[in-house]
Short mmCIF file of C-alpha atoms in Angstrom, two decimals:
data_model
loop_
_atom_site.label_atom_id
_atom_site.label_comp_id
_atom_site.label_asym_id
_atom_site.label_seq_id
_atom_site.Cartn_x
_atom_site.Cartn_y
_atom_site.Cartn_z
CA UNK A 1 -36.99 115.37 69.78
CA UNK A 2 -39.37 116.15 72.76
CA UNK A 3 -38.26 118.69 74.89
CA UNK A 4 -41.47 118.71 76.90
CA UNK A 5 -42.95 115.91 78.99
CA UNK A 6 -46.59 116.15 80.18
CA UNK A 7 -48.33 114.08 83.20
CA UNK A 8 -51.30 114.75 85.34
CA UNK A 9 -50.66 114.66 88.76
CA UNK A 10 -53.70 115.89 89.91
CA UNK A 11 -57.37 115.87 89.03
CA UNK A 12 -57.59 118.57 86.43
CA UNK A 13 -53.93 119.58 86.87
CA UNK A 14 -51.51 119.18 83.74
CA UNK A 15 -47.63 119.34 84.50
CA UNK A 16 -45.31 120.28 82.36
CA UNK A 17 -41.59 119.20 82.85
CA UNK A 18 -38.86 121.15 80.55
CA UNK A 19 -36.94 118.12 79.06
CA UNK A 20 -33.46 119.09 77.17
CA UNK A 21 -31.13 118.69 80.64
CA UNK A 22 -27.77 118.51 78.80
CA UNK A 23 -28.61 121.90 77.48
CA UNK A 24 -29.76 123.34 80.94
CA UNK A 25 -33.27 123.74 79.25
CA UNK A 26 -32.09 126.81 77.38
CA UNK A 27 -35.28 127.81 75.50
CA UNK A 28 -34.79 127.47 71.74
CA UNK A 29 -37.63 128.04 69.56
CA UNK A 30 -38.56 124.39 69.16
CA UNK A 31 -39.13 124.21 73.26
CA UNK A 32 -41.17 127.37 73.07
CA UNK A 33 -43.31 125.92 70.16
CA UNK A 34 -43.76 122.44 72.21
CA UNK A 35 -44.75 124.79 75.28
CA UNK A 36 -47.26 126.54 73.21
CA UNK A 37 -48.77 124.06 71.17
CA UNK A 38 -49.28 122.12 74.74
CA UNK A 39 -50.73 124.64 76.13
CA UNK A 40 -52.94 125.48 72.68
CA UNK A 41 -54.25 121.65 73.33
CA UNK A 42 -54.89 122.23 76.95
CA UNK A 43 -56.81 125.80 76.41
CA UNK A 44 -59.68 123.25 74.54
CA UNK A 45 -59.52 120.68 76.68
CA UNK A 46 -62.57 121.10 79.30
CA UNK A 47 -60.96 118.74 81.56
CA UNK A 48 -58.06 120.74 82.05
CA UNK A 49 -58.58 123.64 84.57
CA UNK A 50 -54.36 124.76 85.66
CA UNK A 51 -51.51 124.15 84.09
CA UNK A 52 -48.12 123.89 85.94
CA UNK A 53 -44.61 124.42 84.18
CA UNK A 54 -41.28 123.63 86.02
CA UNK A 55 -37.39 122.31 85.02
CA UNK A 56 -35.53 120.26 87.03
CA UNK A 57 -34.62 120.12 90.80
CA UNK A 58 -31.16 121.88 89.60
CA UNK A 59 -32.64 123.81 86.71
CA UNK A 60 -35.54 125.34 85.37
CA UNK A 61 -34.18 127.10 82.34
CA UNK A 62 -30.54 128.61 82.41
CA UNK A 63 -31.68 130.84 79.62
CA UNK A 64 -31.72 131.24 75.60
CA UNK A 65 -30.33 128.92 73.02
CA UNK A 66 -26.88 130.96 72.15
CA UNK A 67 -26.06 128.92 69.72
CA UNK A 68 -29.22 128.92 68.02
CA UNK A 69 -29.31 132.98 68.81
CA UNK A 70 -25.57 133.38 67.39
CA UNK A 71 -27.00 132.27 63.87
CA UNK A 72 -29.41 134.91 63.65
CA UNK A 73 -28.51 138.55 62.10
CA UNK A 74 -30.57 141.95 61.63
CA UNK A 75 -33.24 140.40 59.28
CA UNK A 76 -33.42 136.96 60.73
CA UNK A 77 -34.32 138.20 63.92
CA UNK A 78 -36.79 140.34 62.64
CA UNK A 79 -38.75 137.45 60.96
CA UNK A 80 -38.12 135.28 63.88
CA UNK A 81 -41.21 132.99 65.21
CA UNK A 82 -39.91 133.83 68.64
CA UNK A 83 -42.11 136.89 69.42
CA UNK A 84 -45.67 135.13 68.48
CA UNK A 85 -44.83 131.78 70.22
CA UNK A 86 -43.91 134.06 73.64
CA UNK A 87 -47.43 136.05 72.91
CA UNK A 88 -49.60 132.66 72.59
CA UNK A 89 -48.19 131.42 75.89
CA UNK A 90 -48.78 134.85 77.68
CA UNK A 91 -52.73 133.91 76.02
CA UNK A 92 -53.25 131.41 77.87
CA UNK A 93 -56.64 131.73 79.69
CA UNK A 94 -56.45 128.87 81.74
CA UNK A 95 -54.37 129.28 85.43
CA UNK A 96 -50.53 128.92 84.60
CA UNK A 97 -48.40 128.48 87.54
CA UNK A 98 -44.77 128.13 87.55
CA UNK A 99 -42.70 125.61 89.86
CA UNK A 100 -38.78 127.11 90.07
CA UNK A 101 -36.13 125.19 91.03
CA UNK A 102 -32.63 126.03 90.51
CA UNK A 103 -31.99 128.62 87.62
CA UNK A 104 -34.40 130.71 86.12
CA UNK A 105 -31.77 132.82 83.59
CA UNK A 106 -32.67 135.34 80.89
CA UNK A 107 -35.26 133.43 78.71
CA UNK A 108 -35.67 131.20 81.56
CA UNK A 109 -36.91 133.82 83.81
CA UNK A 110 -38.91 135.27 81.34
CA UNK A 111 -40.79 132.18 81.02
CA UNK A 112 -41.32 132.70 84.66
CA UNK A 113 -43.03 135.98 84.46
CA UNK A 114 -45.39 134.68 82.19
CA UNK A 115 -46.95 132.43 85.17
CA UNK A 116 -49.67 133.66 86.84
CA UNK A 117 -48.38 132.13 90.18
CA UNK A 118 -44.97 131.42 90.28
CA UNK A 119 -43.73 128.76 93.89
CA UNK A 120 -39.84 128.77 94.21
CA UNK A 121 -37.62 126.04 95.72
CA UNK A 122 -35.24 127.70 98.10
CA UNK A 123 -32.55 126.66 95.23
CA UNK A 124 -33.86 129.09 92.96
CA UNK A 125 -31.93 132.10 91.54
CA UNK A 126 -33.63 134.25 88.93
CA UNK A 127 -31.09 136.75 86.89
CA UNK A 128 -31.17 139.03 83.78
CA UNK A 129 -27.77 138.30 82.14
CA UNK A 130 -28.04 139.23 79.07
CA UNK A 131 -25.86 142.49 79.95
CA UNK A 132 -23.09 140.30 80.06
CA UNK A 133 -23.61 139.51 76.25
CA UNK A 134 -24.14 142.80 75.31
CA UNK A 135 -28.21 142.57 74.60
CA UNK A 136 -31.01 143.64 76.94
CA UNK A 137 -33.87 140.91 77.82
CA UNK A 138 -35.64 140.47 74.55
CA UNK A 139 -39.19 138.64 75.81
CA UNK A 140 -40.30 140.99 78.56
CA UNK A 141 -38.02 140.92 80.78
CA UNK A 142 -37.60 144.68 81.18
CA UNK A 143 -41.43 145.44 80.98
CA UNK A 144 -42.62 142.35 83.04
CA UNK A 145 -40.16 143.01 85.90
CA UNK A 146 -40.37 146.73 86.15
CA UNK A 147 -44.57 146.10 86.38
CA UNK A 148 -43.66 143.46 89.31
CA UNK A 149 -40.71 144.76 91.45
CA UNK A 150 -40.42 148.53 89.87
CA UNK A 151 -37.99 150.53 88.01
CA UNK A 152 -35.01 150.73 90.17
CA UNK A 153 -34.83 147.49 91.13
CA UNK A 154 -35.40 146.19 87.66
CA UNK A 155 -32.92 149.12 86.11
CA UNK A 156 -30.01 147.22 88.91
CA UNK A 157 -30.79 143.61 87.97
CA UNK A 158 -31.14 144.29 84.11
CA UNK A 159 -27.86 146.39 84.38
CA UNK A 160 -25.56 144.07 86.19
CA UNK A 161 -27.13 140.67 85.74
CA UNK A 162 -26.77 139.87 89.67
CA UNK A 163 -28.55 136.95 90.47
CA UNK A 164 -31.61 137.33 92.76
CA UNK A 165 -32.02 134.65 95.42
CA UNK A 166 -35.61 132.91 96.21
CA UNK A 167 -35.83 135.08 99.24
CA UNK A 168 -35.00 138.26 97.37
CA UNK A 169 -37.50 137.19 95.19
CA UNK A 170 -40.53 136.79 97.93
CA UNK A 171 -39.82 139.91 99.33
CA UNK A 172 -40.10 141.97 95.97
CA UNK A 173 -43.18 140.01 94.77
CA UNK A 174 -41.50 137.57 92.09
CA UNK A 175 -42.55 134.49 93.26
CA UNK A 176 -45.55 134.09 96.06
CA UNK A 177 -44.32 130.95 98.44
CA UNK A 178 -40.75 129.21 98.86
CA UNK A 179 -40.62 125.89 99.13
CA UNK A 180 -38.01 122.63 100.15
CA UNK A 181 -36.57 121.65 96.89
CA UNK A 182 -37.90 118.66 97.13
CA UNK A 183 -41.32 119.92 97.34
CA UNK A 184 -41.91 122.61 94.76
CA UNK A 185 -43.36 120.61 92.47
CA UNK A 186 -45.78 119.14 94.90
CA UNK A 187 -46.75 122.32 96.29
CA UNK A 188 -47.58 123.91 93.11
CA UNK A 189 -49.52 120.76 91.94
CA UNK A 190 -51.77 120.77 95.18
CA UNK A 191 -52.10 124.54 94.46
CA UNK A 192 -53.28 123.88 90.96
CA UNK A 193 -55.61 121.49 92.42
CA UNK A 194 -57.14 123.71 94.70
CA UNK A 195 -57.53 126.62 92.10
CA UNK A 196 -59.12 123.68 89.63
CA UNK A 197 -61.78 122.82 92.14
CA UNK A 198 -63.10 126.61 91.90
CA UNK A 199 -65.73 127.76 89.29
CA UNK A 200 -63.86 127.48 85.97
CA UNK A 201 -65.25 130.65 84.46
CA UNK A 202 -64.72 133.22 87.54
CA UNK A 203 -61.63 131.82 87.67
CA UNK A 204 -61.29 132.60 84.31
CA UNK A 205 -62.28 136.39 84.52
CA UNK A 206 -60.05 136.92 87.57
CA UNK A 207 -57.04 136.49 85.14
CA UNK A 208 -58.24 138.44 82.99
CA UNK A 209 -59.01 141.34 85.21
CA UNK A 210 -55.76 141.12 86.61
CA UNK A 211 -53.86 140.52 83.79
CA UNK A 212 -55.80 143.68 82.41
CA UNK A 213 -54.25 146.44 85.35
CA UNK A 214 -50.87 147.45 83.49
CA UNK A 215 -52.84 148.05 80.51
CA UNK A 216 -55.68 150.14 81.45
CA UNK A 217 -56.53 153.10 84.45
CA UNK A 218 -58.10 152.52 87.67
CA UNK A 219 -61.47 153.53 86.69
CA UNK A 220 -61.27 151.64 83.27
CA UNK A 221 -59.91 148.33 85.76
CA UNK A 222 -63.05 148.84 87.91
CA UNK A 223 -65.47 148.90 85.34
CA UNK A 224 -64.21 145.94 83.52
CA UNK A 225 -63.89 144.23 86.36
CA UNK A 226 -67.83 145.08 87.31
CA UNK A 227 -68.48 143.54 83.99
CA UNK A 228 -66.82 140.53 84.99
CA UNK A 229 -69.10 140.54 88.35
CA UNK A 230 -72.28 141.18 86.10
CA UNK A 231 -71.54 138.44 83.44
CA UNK A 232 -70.76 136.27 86.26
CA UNK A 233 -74.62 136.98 87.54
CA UNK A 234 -75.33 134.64 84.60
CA UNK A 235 -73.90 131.30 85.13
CA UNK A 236 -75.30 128.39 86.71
CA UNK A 237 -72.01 128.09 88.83
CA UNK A 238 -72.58 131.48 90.87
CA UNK A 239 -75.94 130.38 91.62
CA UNK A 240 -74.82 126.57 93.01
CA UNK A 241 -71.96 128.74 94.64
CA UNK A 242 -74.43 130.00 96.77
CA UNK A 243 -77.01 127.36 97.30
CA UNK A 244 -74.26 125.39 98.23
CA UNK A 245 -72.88 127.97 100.92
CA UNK A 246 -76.93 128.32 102.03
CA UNK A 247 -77.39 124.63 102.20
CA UNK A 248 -73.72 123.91 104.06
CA UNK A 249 -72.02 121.74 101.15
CA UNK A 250 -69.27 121.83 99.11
CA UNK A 251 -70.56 123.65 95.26
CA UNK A 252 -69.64 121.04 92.26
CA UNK A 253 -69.03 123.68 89.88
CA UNK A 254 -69.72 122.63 85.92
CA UNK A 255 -68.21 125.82 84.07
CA UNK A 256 -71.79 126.52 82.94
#
């Protein structure tokens, strides 16, 4: 069973459509291997530069499998896969953006917060509702939020499980752009395609700079990120970056 699809709608753009509908795309561990083994392919594939993840125009991912969660007790859980296949999507190196429509529940909105960019349909509802069951979020959800939106807010949504609208989720810094339903996808595809036209390996060291500010101080941040701007000095791409901005053209950027 497939519960991914894959398609390229755009030069160097790779979509990736959540495929188990009758389930609401609840993320069982056999979805989250298919996402990371995809996106272990796509990290060594040169002609891949962004990645894009979204659901359905009604869902993106209402959540966790419960039934395949129900199964599990004390030591089961502890040996689950589920922790390592969430920590080789968050290693992704490559531009990941996320296109919401519809729910984005528990596991589901998780998976959001791993994207780099996430675009919302004005459909989309993000929650934490695993209060309801009697369990906190389990795959960031406390720690990814509270880094994004802050502690109260997160300690309100994590505690009640009220749903967050798209708007909501604009204003606090969730999701960068809402779109028509109908056009989330192809937003976030021609955003993809615009980040995949940039120099591959400063676009590269941007995520990791940024990815790097909840883990290390200010003055730590600004030195790596110096080191980024120095290594950068190197490549052949920075130079036609600025022999083509000299010379008036557009750069054609190798990742060299």
């Amino acid at each position: 069973m497939e519960y991914i699809k894959t398609s390229s709608p755009k030069s160097g753009v790779v979509l990736i459509e959540l495929n188990r509908p009758e389930k609401r795309n609840a993320l069982n561990n056999a979805t989250l291997q298919e996402i990371a083994d995809c996106l272990q392919q796509l990290e060594a594939d040169s002609a891949v530069k962004t990645v894009v993840i979204t659901g359905n125009p009604q869902c993106f991912a209402a959540g966790a499998d419960l039934n395949e969660l129900s199964k599990l007790d004390v030591v089961s859980i502890q040996q689950d896969l589920r922790p390592q296949l969430w920590k080789r999507i968050d290693e992704f190196s490559k531009p990941l953006i996320m296109a919401i429509n519809g729910y984005a529940f528990g596991a589901g909105f998780e998976l959001a917060l791993h994207g780099d960019i996430v675009l919302a349909g004005e459909n989309a509802q993000f929650a934490l509702p695993e209060i309801g069951l009697g369990m906190l979020p389990g795959a960031g959800g406390t720690q990814r939020l509270a880094r994004l939106v802050g502690q109260q807010l997160t300690m309100r949504w994590a505690m009640t499980g009220e749903m967050i609208s798209a708007q909501t989720a604009l204003q606090h810094g969730i999701t960068s752009q809402v779109c028509p339903v109908g056009l989330t996808v192809q937003y976030a595809a021609e955003l993809a395609e615009k980040i995949a036209k940039q120099a591959p390996l400063a676009i590269r060291v941007i995520k990791q700079s940024l990815k790097s500010i909840h883990e290390v101080t200010l003055s730590q941040g600004l030195k790596l990120e110096r080191q980024h701007f120095v290594w950068l000095a190197a490549t052949q791409d920075r130079q036609e970056g600025i022999n083509a901005f000299l010379e008036k053209r557009k750069p054609e950027f190798r990742g060299v």
